[in-house]
């Protein structure tokens, strides 16, 4: 996996180096035109010339119009030149680009730089990742559920509409789609949509409570359909506490069995834990459980008081607790043979500080010490809501993030690409100069930016300071004082 990350970093560094030249950037706009080419599996793929040029570089067998051959050769010269300058490994990059989903992601970065120039964080023409709340249907009743999931909504997308949405996301160039919910695996359309995504070369992932994947046969059918990444939620090392938090007895046993099955089958995975005051004291025990199963990645999700989470708002960590927690998991990752990260964007700051500037966490998927990772961090730029990812609700509403359920358009009325390009809300989220108070002047704003969902949940302002950050402690104390005055909480 480290080789893949280094190769990704090399690619992004090459993009910034080569396309930073305005003449080359102007030339690369030629590659933004969409054309159809036939691939070795006999599939006709309609994507940008950039995407097909990346396939040529990866030595894929592709049948394209003659002009594309010429552009492919020109592109190869640029890539080899850039990789030679930074000392990148050409062979490993070619292997990396054999993955259609990764080609999509790299093509998005190319197009973003070609259209907007090099920006910090980088503006993109489409998101890397869509988290699709596939259904409101759920077999659990979790206390923190951002959807208040229960029964399917009356206006959820039909199967035909879901397939049309897959087509829209494909044409927009989206690299990865994570199905969430509710519980997506219990919906009758789940396997069909996974296959539809996979057939388009989109990286198909799922966030699940694990209930269905405790059945090895169903898990294998999902993998066969094209599922590539599975995140299973576990909120306590102890069955009774997890079950009480999740609202259904036996849910811990199913989640652990699902992870055991996933590990045995070698599927890319993570244990997902929402960190709150309820389980803060269990961090060591949760990591011990993950190690005993053989889990390779643990992701601690930032608690955001939305949905049912509003009802347990006092379970949120204060800024001091969150800071100690992030420092704790950074230390634990150094001791244990697993990746341990958190979706709190402040983790980028913590890793930089604790490593004396050597390490950084560009996303909640990786922490690294190489210069290439720094390049990735500047591209990603911490909180990615409305910038590098977006959410889609069961009824087709597009939202900046599943923890920021602010509808900006509906795919029944306008195409996803049009919504992404024109939404005033997204434009605000893409401009870090609009951030207020310390978030606006923080030296770490380009690798963090604060959690915009938490800012909105607490202040109803997308540009407000994130009250979960140690540098914004006074805002947390102000919020607490107001709750004390209203008698919502007691001293």
PDB file of C-alpha atoms in Angstrom, residues 9-297:
ATOM      1  CA  UNK A   9       1.883  11.559  -4.435  1.00  0.00           C
ATOM      2  CA  UNK A  10       4.322  11.481  -7.360  1.00  0.00           C
ATOM      3  CA  UNK A  11       1.455  11.850  -9.825  1.00  0.00           C
ATOM      4  CA  UNK A  12      -0.027  14.831  -8.020  1.00  0.00           C
ATOM      5  CA  UNK A  13       3.374  16.481  -7.711  1.00  0.00           C
ATOM      6  CA  UNK A  14       3.950  16.024 -11.452  1.00  0.00           C
ATOM      7  CA  UNK A  15       0.573  17.576 -12.194  1.00  0.00           C
ATOM      8  CA  UNK A  16       1.322  20.662 -10.156  1.00  0.00           C
ATOM      9  CA  UNK A  17       4.846  20.967 -11.546  1.00  0.00           C
ATOM     10  CA  UNK A  18       4.007  20.463 -15.205  1.00  0.00           C
ATOM     11  CA  UNK A  19       0.625  22.186 -15.328  1.00  0.00           C
ATOM     12  CA  UNK A  20       1.862  25.104 -13.273  1.00  0.00           C
ATOM     13  CA  UNK A  21       3.362  26.312 -16.549  1.00  0.00           C
ATOM     14  CA  UNK A  22       0.675  28.520 -18.200  1.00  0.00           C
ATOM     15  CA  UNK A  23       1.703  27.493 -21.743  1.00  0.00           C
ATOM     16  CA  UNK A  24       1.426  23.767 -20.955  1.00  0.00           C
ATOM     17  CA  UNK A  25      -1.825  24.422 -19.100  1.00  0.00           C
ATOM     18  CA  UNK A  26      -3.328  26.116 -22.127  1.00  0.00           C
ATOM     19  CA  UNK A  27      -2.229  23.198 -24.323  1.00  0.00           C
ATOM     20  CA  UNK A  28      -3.717  20.659 -21.880  1.00  0.00           C
ATOM     21  CA  UNK A  29      -7.188  22.181 -22.307  1.00  0.00           C
ATOM     22  CA  UNK A  30      -7.215  20.319 -25.627  1.00  0.00           C
ATOM     23  CA  UNK A  31      -7.454  17.132 -23.556  1.00  0.00           C
ATOM     24  CA  UNK A  32     -10.715  18.131 -21.863  1.00  0.00           C
ATOM     25  CA  UNK A  33     -12.837  17.111 -24.841  1.00  0.00           C
ATOM     26  CA  UNK A  34     -14.841  13.923 -24.272  1.00  0.00           C
ATOM     27  CA  UNK A  35     -14.514  11.092 -26.796  1.00  0.00           C
ATOM     28  CA  UNK A  36     -15.386   7.376 -26.899  1.00  0.00           C
ATOM     29  CA  UNK A  37     -12.699   4.663 -27.058  1.00  0.00           C
ATOM     30  CA  UNK A  38     -12.887   0.880 -27.013  1.00  0.00           C
ATOM     31  CA  UNK A  39     -10.937  -0.956 -24.284  1.00  0.00           C
ATOM     32  CA  UNK A  40      -9.540  -4.489 -24.224  1.00  0.00           C
ATOM     33  CA  UNK A  41     -12.605  -5.841 -22.381  1.00  0.00           C
ATOM     34  CA  UNK A  42     -14.633  -4.608 -25.396  1.00  0.00           C
ATOM     35  CA  UNK A  43     -16.254  -1.827 -23.373  1.00  0.00           C
ATOM     36  CA  UNK A  44     -16.874   1.538 -25.013  1.00  0.00           C
ATOM     37  CA  UNK A  45     -15.742   4.214 -22.557  1.00  0.00           C
ATOM     38  CA  UNK A  46     -16.775   7.837 -23.035  1.00  0.00           C
ATOM     39  CA  UNK A  47     -14.419  10.015 -21.024  1.00  0.00           C
ATOM     40  CA  UNK A  48     -12.123  13.001 -21.441  1.00  0.00           C
ATOM     41  CA  UNK A  49      -9.046  12.709 -23.646  1.00  0.00           C
ATOM     42  CA  UNK A  50      -7.090  13.087 -20.402  1.00  0.00           C
ATOM     43  CA  UNK A  51      -8.556   9.836 -19.109  1.00  0.00           C
ATOM     44  CA  UNK A  52      -7.671   7.979 -22.322  1.00  0.00           C
ATOM     45  CA  UNK A  53      -4.176   9.498 -22.369  1.00  0.00           C
ATOM     46  CA  UNK A  54      -3.629   8.158 -18.844  1.00  0.00           C
ATOM     47  CA  UNK A  55      -4.759   4.728 -20.083  1.00  0.00           C
ATOM     48  CA  UNK A  56      -2.203   4.923 -22.912  1.00  0.00           C
ATOM     49  CA  UNK A  57       0.493   5.804 -20.371  1.00  0.00           C
ATOM     50  CA  UNK A  58      -0.553   2.747 -18.329  1.00  0.00           C
ATOM     51  CA  UNK A  59      -0.020   0.628 -21.469  1.00  0.00           C
ATOM     52  CA  UNK A  60      -3.705  -0.307 -21.680  1.00  0.00           C
ATOM     53  CA  UNK A  61      -4.902  -1.650 -25.038  1.00  0.00           C
ATOM     54  CA  UNK A  62      -7.216   1.114 -26.268  1.00  0.00           C
ATOM     55  CA  UNK A  63      -8.738   1.744 -29.678  1.00  0.00           C
ATOM     56  CA  UNK A  64      -9.255   5.492 -30.189  1.00  0.00           C
ATOM     57  CA  UNK A  65      -9.485   8.006 -33.054  1.00  0.00           C
ATOM     58  CA  UNK A  66      -6.129   8.809 -34.668  1.00  0.00           C
ATOM     59  CA  UNK A  67      -5.898  12.280 -33.085  1.00  0.00           C
ATOM     60  CA  UNK A  68      -6.060  10.659 -29.648  1.00  0.00           C
ATOM     61  CA  UNK A  69      -2.988   8.585 -30.548  1.00  0.00           C
ATOM     62  CA  UNK A  70      -1.032  11.767 -31.245  1.00  0.00           C
ATOM     63  CA  UNK A  71      -2.229  13.412 -28.035  1.00  0.00           C
ATOM     64  CA  UNK A  72      -1.395  10.250 -26.099  1.00  0.00           C
ATOM     65  CA  UNK A  73       2.200  10.346 -27.295  1.00  0.00           C
ATOM     66  CA  UNK A  74       2.521  14.051 -26.405  1.00  0.00           C
ATOM     67  CA  UNK A  75       1.067  13.362 -22.972  1.00  0.00           C
ATOM     68  CA  UNK A  76       3.566  10.528 -22.388  1.00  0.00           C
ATOM     69  CA  UNK A  77       6.459  12.922 -23.065  1.00  0.00           C
ATOM     70  CA  UNK A  78       5.088  15.389 -20.482  1.00  0.00           C
ATOM     71  CA  UNK A  79       4.542  12.659 -17.881  1.00  0.00           C
ATOM     72  CA  UNK A  80       7.995  11.134 -18.309  1.00  0.00           C
ATOM     73  CA  UNK A  81       9.588  14.574 -18.141  1.00  0.00           C
ATOM     74  CA  UNK A  82       7.741  15.462 -14.936  1.00  0.00           C
ATOM     75  CA  UNK A  83       8.475  12.124 -13.248  1.00  0.00           C
ATOM     76  CA  UNK A  84      12.156  12.412 -14.124  1.00  0.00           C
ATOM     77  CA  UNK A  85      12.333  15.899 -12.603  1.00  0.00           C
ATOM     78  CA  UNK A  86      10.885  14.791  -9.243  1.00  0.00           C
ATOM     79  CA  UNK A  87      12.535  11.362  -9.212  1.00  0.00           C
ATOM     80  CA  UNK A  88       9.231   9.477  -9.439  1.00  0.00           C
ATOM     81  CA  UNK A  89       9.123   5.807 -10.398  1.00  0.00           C
ATOM     82  CA  UNK A  90       7.655   5.575 -13.892  1.00  0.00           C
ATOM     83  CA  UNK A  91       6.896   1.854 -13.655  1.00  0.00           C
ATOM     84  CA  UNK A  92       4.919   2.109 -10.406  1.00  0.00           C
ATOM     85  CA  UNK A  93       2.906   5.042 -11.782  1.00  0.00           C
ATOM     86  CA  UNK A  94       2.009   3.023 -14.886  1.00  0.00           C
ATOM     87  CA  UNK A  95       0.800   0.158 -12.651  1.00  0.00           C
ATOM     88  CA  UNK A  96      -1.205   2.581 -10.526  1.00  0.00           C
ATOM     89  CA  UNK A  97      -2.964   4.007 -13.590  1.00  0.00           C
ATOM     90  CA  UNK A  98      -4.203   0.598 -14.696  1.00  0.00           C
ATOM     91  CA  UNK A  99      -6.983   1.064 -12.141  1.00  0.00           C
ATOM     92  CA  UNK A 100      -9.883   2.874 -13.911  1.00  0.00           C
ATOM     93  CA  UNK A 101     -11.012   4.532 -10.667  1.00  0.00           C
ATOM     94  CA  UNK A 102      -7.541   5.954 -10.042  1.00  0.00           C
ATOM     95  CA  UNK A 103      -7.377   7.143 -13.654  1.00  0.00           C
ATOM     96  CA  UNK A 104     -10.635   8.974 -13.029  1.00  0.00           C
ATOM     97  CA  UNK A 105      -9.213  10.660  -9.927  1.00  0.00           C
ATOM     98  CA  UNK A 106      -6.013  11.736 -11.656  1.00  0.00           C
ATOM     99  CA  UNK A 107      -7.983  12.965 -14.689  1.00  0.00           C
ATOM    100  CA  UNK A 108     -10.084  15.132 -12.341  1.00  0.00           C
ATOM    101  CA  UNK A 109      -6.938  16.727 -10.916  1.00  0.00           C
ATOM    102  CA  UNK A 110      -5.569  17.352 -14.421  1.00  0.00           C
ATOM    103  CA  UNK A 111      -8.837  18.939 -15.477  1.00  0.00           C
ATOM    104  CA  UNK A 112      -9.030  20.995 -12.289  1.00  0.00           C
ATOM    105  CA  UNK A 113      -5.578  22.487 -12.855  1.00  0.00           C
ATOM    106  CA  UNK A 114      -6.212  22.985 -16.576  1.00  0.00           C
ATOM    107  CA  UNK A 115      -9.456  24.867 -15.848  1.00  0.00           C
ATOM    108  CA  UNK A 116      -8.635  26.765 -12.658  1.00  0.00           C
ATOM    109  CA  UNK A 117      -4.845  26.739 -12.414  1.00  0.00           C
ATOM    110  CA  UNK A 118      -2.998  25.519  -9.313  1.00  0.00           C
ATOM    111  CA  UNK A 119      -5.088  26.498  -6.294  1.00  0.00           C
ATOM    112  CA  UNK A 120      -4.620  25.768  -2.586  1.00  0.00           C
ATOM    113  CA  UNK A 121      -6.673  23.739  -1.845  1.00  0.00           C
ATOM    114  CA  UNK A 122      -7.222  22.525  -5.401  1.00  0.00           C
ATOM    115  CA  UNK A 123     -10.535  23.286  -7.145  1.00  0.00           C
ATOM    116  CA  UNK A 124     -11.938  20.319  -9.064  1.00  0.00           C
ATOM    117  CA  UNK A 125     -14.485  20.044 -11.900  1.00  0.00           C
ATOM    118  CA  UNK A 126     -16.179  17.116 -10.106  1.00  0.00           C
ATOM    119  CA  UNK A 127     -15.761  15.473  -6.705  1.00  0.00           C
ATOM    120  CA  UNK A 128     -13.397  12.573  -6.093  1.00  0.00           C
ATOM    121  CA  UNK A 129     -15.994  10.990  -3.837  1.00  0.00           C
ATOM    122  CA  UNK A 130     -19.763  10.891  -3.569  1.00  0.00           C
ATOM    123  CA  UNK A 131     -21.326   9.544  -0.380  1.00  0.00           C
ATOM    124  CA  UNK A 132     -24.754   8.401  -1.510  1.00  0.00           C
ATOM    125  CA  UNK A 133     -27.328   7.937   1.212  1.00  0.00           C
ATOM    126  CA  UNK A 134     -28.865   5.114  -0.742  1.00  0.00           C
ATOM    127  CA  UNK A 135     -31.985   4.724   1.372  1.00  0.00           C
ATOM    128  CA  UNK A 136     -33.470   5.859   4.660  1.00  0.00           C
ATOM    129  CA  UNK A 137     -34.311   2.228   5.385  1.00  0.00           C
ATOM    130  CA  UNK A 138     -32.362   0.798   8.340  1.00  0.00           C
ATOM    131  CA  UNK A 139     -32.448  -2.246  10.602  1.00  0.00           C
ATOM    132  CA  UNK A 140     -30.789  -0.391  13.525  1.00  0.00           C
ATOM    133  CA  UNK A 141     -31.736   2.744  15.499  1.00  0.00           C
ATOM    134  CA  UNK A 142     -28.395   4.405  16.231  1.00  0.00           C
ATOM    135  CA  UNK A 143     -28.360   7.298  18.704  1.00  0.00           C
ATOM    136  CA  UNK A 144     -26.064   9.428  16.550  1.00  0.00           C
ATOM    137  CA  UNK A 145     -27.634   8.751  13.111  1.00  0.00           C
ATOM    138  CA  UNK A 146     -27.320  11.835  10.913  1.00  0.00           C
ATOM    139  CA  UNK A 147     -30.319  10.652   8.839  1.00  0.00           C
ATOM    140  CA  UNK A 148     -32.672   9.601  11.643  1.00  0.00           C
ATOM    141  CA  UNK A 149     -32.853   6.471   9.500  1.00  0.00           C
ATOM    142  CA  UNK A 150     -35.802   4.152  10.019  1.00  0.00           C
ATOM    143  CA  UNK A 151     -38.222   3.418   7.178  1.00  0.00           C
ATOM    144  CA  UNK A 152     -37.676   4.192   3.475  1.00  0.00           C
ATOM    145  CA  UNK A 153     -38.898   7.641   2.485  1.00  0.00           C
ATOM    146  CA  UNK A 154     -41.889   7.872   0.096  1.00  0.00           C
ATOM    147  CA  UNK A 155     -39.925   9.905  -2.474  1.00  0.00           C
ATOM    148  CA  UNK A 156     -36.740   7.821  -2.714  1.00  0.00           C
ATOM    149  CA  UNK A 157     -35.208   7.366  -6.154  1.00  0.00           C
ATOM    150  CA  UNK A 158     -36.595   4.480  -8.188  1.00  0.00           C
ATOM    151  CA  UNK A 159     -34.231   1.882  -9.650  1.00  0.00           C
ATOM    152  CA  UNK A 160     -34.454   3.596 -13.033  1.00  0.00           C
ATOM    153  CA  UNK A 161     -33.582   6.940 -11.440  1.00  0.00           C
ATOM    154  CA  UNK A 162     -30.682   5.374  -9.536  1.00  0.00           C
ATOM    155  CA  UNK A 163     -29.249   3.961 -12.762  1.00  0.00           C
ATOM    156  CA  UNK A 164     -29.634   7.370 -14.422  1.00  0.00           C
ATOM    157  CA  UNK A 165     -27.767   8.906 -11.472  1.00  0.00           C
ATOM    158  CA  UNK A 166     -24.918   6.399 -11.946  1.00  0.00           C
ATOM    159  CA  UNK A 167     -24.780   7.541 -15.569  1.00  0.00           C
ATOM    160  CA  UNK A 168     -24.635  11.196 -14.476  1.00  0.00           C
ATOM    161  CA  UNK A 169     -21.815  10.533 -12.009  1.00  0.00           C
ATOM    162  CA  UNK A 170     -19.951   8.564 -14.660  1.00  0.00           C
ATOM    163  CA  UNK A 171     -20.206  11.425 -17.149  1.00  0.00           C
ATOM    164  CA  UNK A 172     -19.114  13.895 -14.472  1.00  0.00           C
ATOM    165  CA  UNK A 173     -15.936  11.839 -13.994  1.00  0.00           C
ATOM    166  CA  UNK A 174     -16.556  10.959 -10.312  1.00  0.00           C
ATOM    167  CA  UNK A 175     -13.873   8.507  -9.164  1.00  0.00           C
ATOM    168  CA  UNK A 176     -15.521   6.853  -6.158  1.00  0.00           C
ATOM    169  CA  UNK A 177     -19.028   6.347  -4.771  1.00  0.00           C
ATOM    170  CA  UNK A 178     -19.628   5.165  -1.210  1.00  0.00           C
ATOM    171  CA  UNK A 179     -23.122   3.838  -0.555  1.00  0.00           C
ATOM    172  CA  UNK A 180     -24.421   4.741   2.881  1.00  0.00           C
ATOM    173  CA  UNK A 181     -27.838   5.241   4.378  1.00  0.00           C
ATOM    174  CA  UNK A 182     -29.742   4.146   6.294  1.00  0.00           C
ATOM    175  CA  UNK A 183     -28.365   0.695   5.692  1.00  0.00           C
ATOM    176  CA  UNK A 184     -27.679   0.255   1.974  1.00  0.00           C
ATOM    177  CA  UNK A 185     -27.001  -3.502   2.085  1.00  0.00           C
ATOM    178  CA  UNK A 186     -30.583  -4.368   3.069  1.00  0.00           C
ATOM    179  CA  UNK A 187     -32.055  -2.499   0.100  1.00  0.00           C
ATOM    180  CA  UNK A 188     -33.079  -4.723  -2.855  1.00  0.00           C
ATOM    181  CA  UNK A 189     -31.243  -2.443  -5.342  1.00  0.00           C
ATOM    182  CA  UNK A 190     -27.867  -2.648  -3.565  1.00  0.00           C
ATOM    183  CA  UNK A 191     -26.110  -5.312  -5.633  1.00  0.00           C
ATOM    184  CA  UNK A 192     -27.445  -3.968  -8.925  1.00  0.00           C
ATOM    185  CA  UNK A 193     -26.147  -0.466  -8.241  1.00  0.00           C
ATOM    186  CA  UNK A 194     -22.766  -1.754  -7.030  1.00  0.00           C
ATOM    187  CA  UNK A 195     -22.425  -3.611 -10.335  1.00  0.00           C
ATOM    188  CA  UNK A 196     -23.552  -0.559 -12.338  1.00  0.00           C
ATOM    189  CA  UNK A 197     -20.891   1.583 -10.625  1.00  0.00           C
ATOM    190  CA  UNK A 198     -18.187  -1.040 -11.073  1.00  0.00           C
ATOM    191  CA  UNK A 199     -19.051  -1.551 -14.744  1.00  0.00           C
ATOM    192  CA  UNK A 200     -18.381   2.176 -15.309  1.00  0.00           C
ATOM    193  CA  UNK A 201     -14.955   1.954 -13.669  1.00  0.00           C
ATOM    194  CA  UNK A 202     -16.128   3.844 -10.571  1.00  0.00           C
ATOM    195  CA  UNK A 203     -14.639   2.690  -7.259  1.00  0.00           C
ATOM    196  CA  UNK A 204     -17.589   1.172  -5.372  1.00  0.00           C
ATOM    197  CA  UNK A 205     -17.554   1.364  -1.567  1.00  0.00           C
ATOM    198  CA  UNK A 206     -20.032   0.948   1.251  1.00  0.00           C
ATOM    199  CA  UNK A 207     -20.479   2.208   4.815  1.00  0.00           C
ATOM    200  CA  UNK A 208     -22.431  -0.434   6.712  1.00  0.00           C
ATOM    201  CA  UNK A 209     -23.423  -1.695  10.134  1.00  0.00           C
ATOM    202  CA  UNK A 210     -22.135  -5.086   8.945  1.00  0.00           C
ATOM    203  CA  UNK A 211     -25.320  -7.044   9.595  1.00  0.00           C
ATOM    204  CA  UNK A 212     -25.601  -8.444   6.064  1.00  0.00           C
ATOM    205  CA  UNK A 213     -21.861  -9.091   5.669  1.00  0.00           C
ATOM    206  CA  UNK A 214     -21.907 -11.414   8.653  1.00  0.00           C
ATOM    207  CA  UNK A 215     -23.295 -13.720   5.951  1.00  0.00           C
ATOM    208  CA  UNK A 216     -20.174 -14.732   4.010  1.00  0.00           C
ATOM    209  CA  UNK A 217     -22.213 -15.695   0.922  1.00  0.00           C
ATOM    210  CA  UNK A 218     -23.791 -12.230   0.658  1.00  0.00           C
ATOM    211  CA  UNK A 219     -20.384 -10.636   1.142  1.00  0.00           C
ATOM    212  CA  UNK A 220     -18.946 -12.735  -1.689  1.00  0.00           C
ATOM    213  CA  UNK A 221     -21.858 -11.800  -3.962  1.00  0.00           C
ATOM    214  CA  UNK A 222     -21.186  -8.123  -3.210  1.00  0.00           C
ATOM    215  CA  UNK A 223     -17.485  -8.494  -4.024  1.00  0.00           C
ATOM    216  CA  UNK A 224     -18.360 -10.303  -7.240  1.00  0.00           C
ATOM    217  CA  UNK A 225     -20.663  -7.397  -8.149  1.00  0.00           C
ATOM    218  CA  UNK A 226     -17.656  -5.070  -7.852  1.00  0.00           C
ATOM    219  CA  UNK A 227     -17.556  -3.837  -4.246  1.00  0.00           C
ATOM    220  CA  UNK A 228     -13.977  -2.749  -3.453  1.00  0.00           C
ATOM    221  CA  UNK A 229     -14.007  -1.069  -0.037  1.00  0.00           C
ATOM    222  CA  UNK A 230     -16.076  -1.791   3.080  1.00  0.00           C
ATOM    223  CA  UNK A 231     -16.330   0.318   6.226  1.00  0.00           C
ATOM    224  CA  UNK A 232     -18.013  -1.428   9.162  1.00  0.00           C
ATOM    225  CA  UNK A 233     -19.190   0.603  12.169  1.00  0.00           C
ATOM    226  CA  UNK A 234     -18.197  -0.518  15.656  1.00  0.00           C
ATOM    227  CA  UNK A 235     -18.823   1.970  18.466  1.00  0.00           C
ATOM    228  CA  UNK A 236     -17.582   0.010  21.480  1.00  0.00           C
ATOM    229  CA  UNK A 237     -15.253  -2.834  22.302  1.00  0.00           C
ATOM    230  CA  UNK A 238     -18.038  -4.243  24.477  1.00  0.00           C
ATOM    231  CA  UNK A 239     -21.129  -5.919  22.943  1.00  0.00           C
ATOM    232  CA  UNK A 240     -23.679  -4.519  25.403  1.00  0.00           C
ATOM    233  CA  UNK A 241     -22.480  -0.910  24.975  1.00  0.00           C
ATOM    234  CA  UNK A 242     -22.391  -1.108  21.190  1.00  0.00           C
ATOM    235  CA  UNK A 243     -25.830  -2.737  21.062  1.00  0.00           C
ATOM    236  CA  UNK A 244     -27.301  -0.131  23.403  1.00  0.00           C
ATOM    237  CA  UNK A 245     -25.857   2.705  21.276  1.00  0.00           C
ATOM    238  CA  UNK A 246     -27.053   1.048  18.057  1.00  0.00           C
ATOM    239  CA  UNK A 247     -30.495   0.213  19.404  1.00  0.00           C
ATOM    240  CA  UNK A 248     -30.601  -3.501  18.485  1.00  0.00           C
ATOM    241  CA  UNK A 249     -29.295  -6.481  20.425  1.00  0.00           C
ATOM    242  CA  UNK A 250     -26.825  -8.625  18.514  1.00  0.00           C
ATOM    243  CA  UNK A 251     -25.539  -5.796  16.293  1.00  0.00           C
ATOM    244  CA  UNK A 252     -21.997  -5.945  17.793  1.00  0.00           C
ATOM    245  CA  UNK A 253     -21.725  -9.659  17.056  1.00  0.00           C
ATOM    246  CA  UNK A 254     -22.826  -9.115  13.440  1.00  0.00           C
ATOM    247  CA  UNK A 255     -20.398  -6.208  12.936  1.00  0.00           C
ATOM    248  CA  UNK A 256     -17.427  -8.160  14.307  1.00  0.00           C
ATOM    249  CA  UNK A 257     -18.322 -11.234  12.248  1.00  0.00           C
ATOM    250  CA  UNK A 258     -18.575  -9.042   9.142  1.00  0.00           C
ATOM    251  CA  UNK A 259     -15.085  -7.655   9.764  1.00  0.00           C
ATOM    252  CA  UNK A 260     -13.720 -11.164  10.298  1.00  0.00           C
ATOM    253  CA  UNK A 261     -15.218 -12.244   6.965  1.00  0.00           C
ATOM    254  CA  UNK A 262     -13.891  -9.165   5.178  1.00  0.00           C
ATOM    255  CA  UNK A 263     -10.372  -9.630   6.558  1.00  0.00           C
ATOM    256  CA  UNK A 264     -10.320 -13.309   5.556  1.00  0.00           C
ATOM    257  CA  UNK A 265     -11.398 -12.473   2.007  1.00  0.00           C
ATOM    258  CA  UNK A 266      -8.756  -9.744   1.705  1.00  0.00           C
ATOM    259  CA  UNK A 267     -11.099  -6.878   0.812  1.00  0.00           C
ATOM    260  CA  UNK A 268      -9.925  -3.297   1.444  1.00  0.00           C
ATOM    261  CA  UNK A 269     -11.660  -2.231   4.645  1.00  0.00           C
ATOM    262  CA  UNK A 270     -11.827  -0.162   7.810  1.00  0.00           C
ATOM    263  CA  UNK A 271     -13.424  -0.294  11.216  1.00  0.00           C
ATOM    264  CA  UNK A 272     -15.391   2.955  11.607  1.00  0.00           C
ATOM    265  CA  UNK A 273     -15.869   4.366  15.114  1.00  0.00           C
ATOM    266  CA  UNK A 274     -17.791   7.527  15.987  1.00  0.00           C
ATOM    267  CA  UNK A 275     -15.804   9.027  18.846  1.00  0.00           C
ATOM    268  CA  UNK A 276     -17.908  10.533  21.651  1.00  0.00           C
ATOM    269  CA  UNK A 277     -17.758  10.866  25.425  1.00  0.00           C
ATOM    270  CA  UNK A 278     -19.476   7.470  25.544  1.00  0.00           C
ATOM    271  CA  UNK A 279     -16.449   5.615  24.177  1.00  0.00           C
ATOM    272  CA  UNK A 280     -13.525   8.022  24.646  1.00  0.00           C
ATOM    273  CA  UNK A 281     -12.168   5.898  27.503  1.00  0.00           C
ATOM    274  CA  UNK A 282     -12.251   2.809  25.252  1.00  0.00           C
ATOM    275  CA  UNK A 283      -9.774   3.856  22.575  1.00  0.00           C
ATOM    276  CA  UNK A 284      -7.176   1.272  23.620  1.00  0.00           C
ATOM    277  CA  UNK A 285      -9.787  -1.467  23.909  1.00  0.00           C
ATOM    278  CA  UNK A 286     -11.289  -0.632  20.498  1.00  0.00           C
ATOM    279  CA  UNK A 287      -7.840  -0.732  18.875  1.00  0.00           C
ATOM    280  CA  UNK A 288      -7.095  -4.024  20.641  1.00  0.00           C
ATOM    281  CA  UNK A 289     -10.343  -5.442  19.214  1.00  0.00           C
ATOM    282  CA  UNK A 290      -9.413  -4.266  15.727  1.00  0.00           C
ATOM    283  CA  UNK A 291      -5.966  -5.861  16.024  1.00  0.00           C
ATOM    284  CA  UNK A 292      -7.443  -9.151  17.243  1.00  0.00           C
ATOM    285  CA  UNK A 293      -9.644  -9.292  14.119  1.00  0.00           C
ATOM    286  CA  UNK A 294      -6.800  -8.351  11.786  1.00  0.00           C
ATOM    287  CA  UNK A 295      -8.231  -4.966  10.773  1.00  0.00           C
ATOM    288  CA  UNK A 296      -5.683  -2.807   8.944  1.00  0.00           C
ATOM    289  CA  UNK A 297      -7.384   0.607   9.212  1.00  0.00           C
TER     290      UNK A 297
END
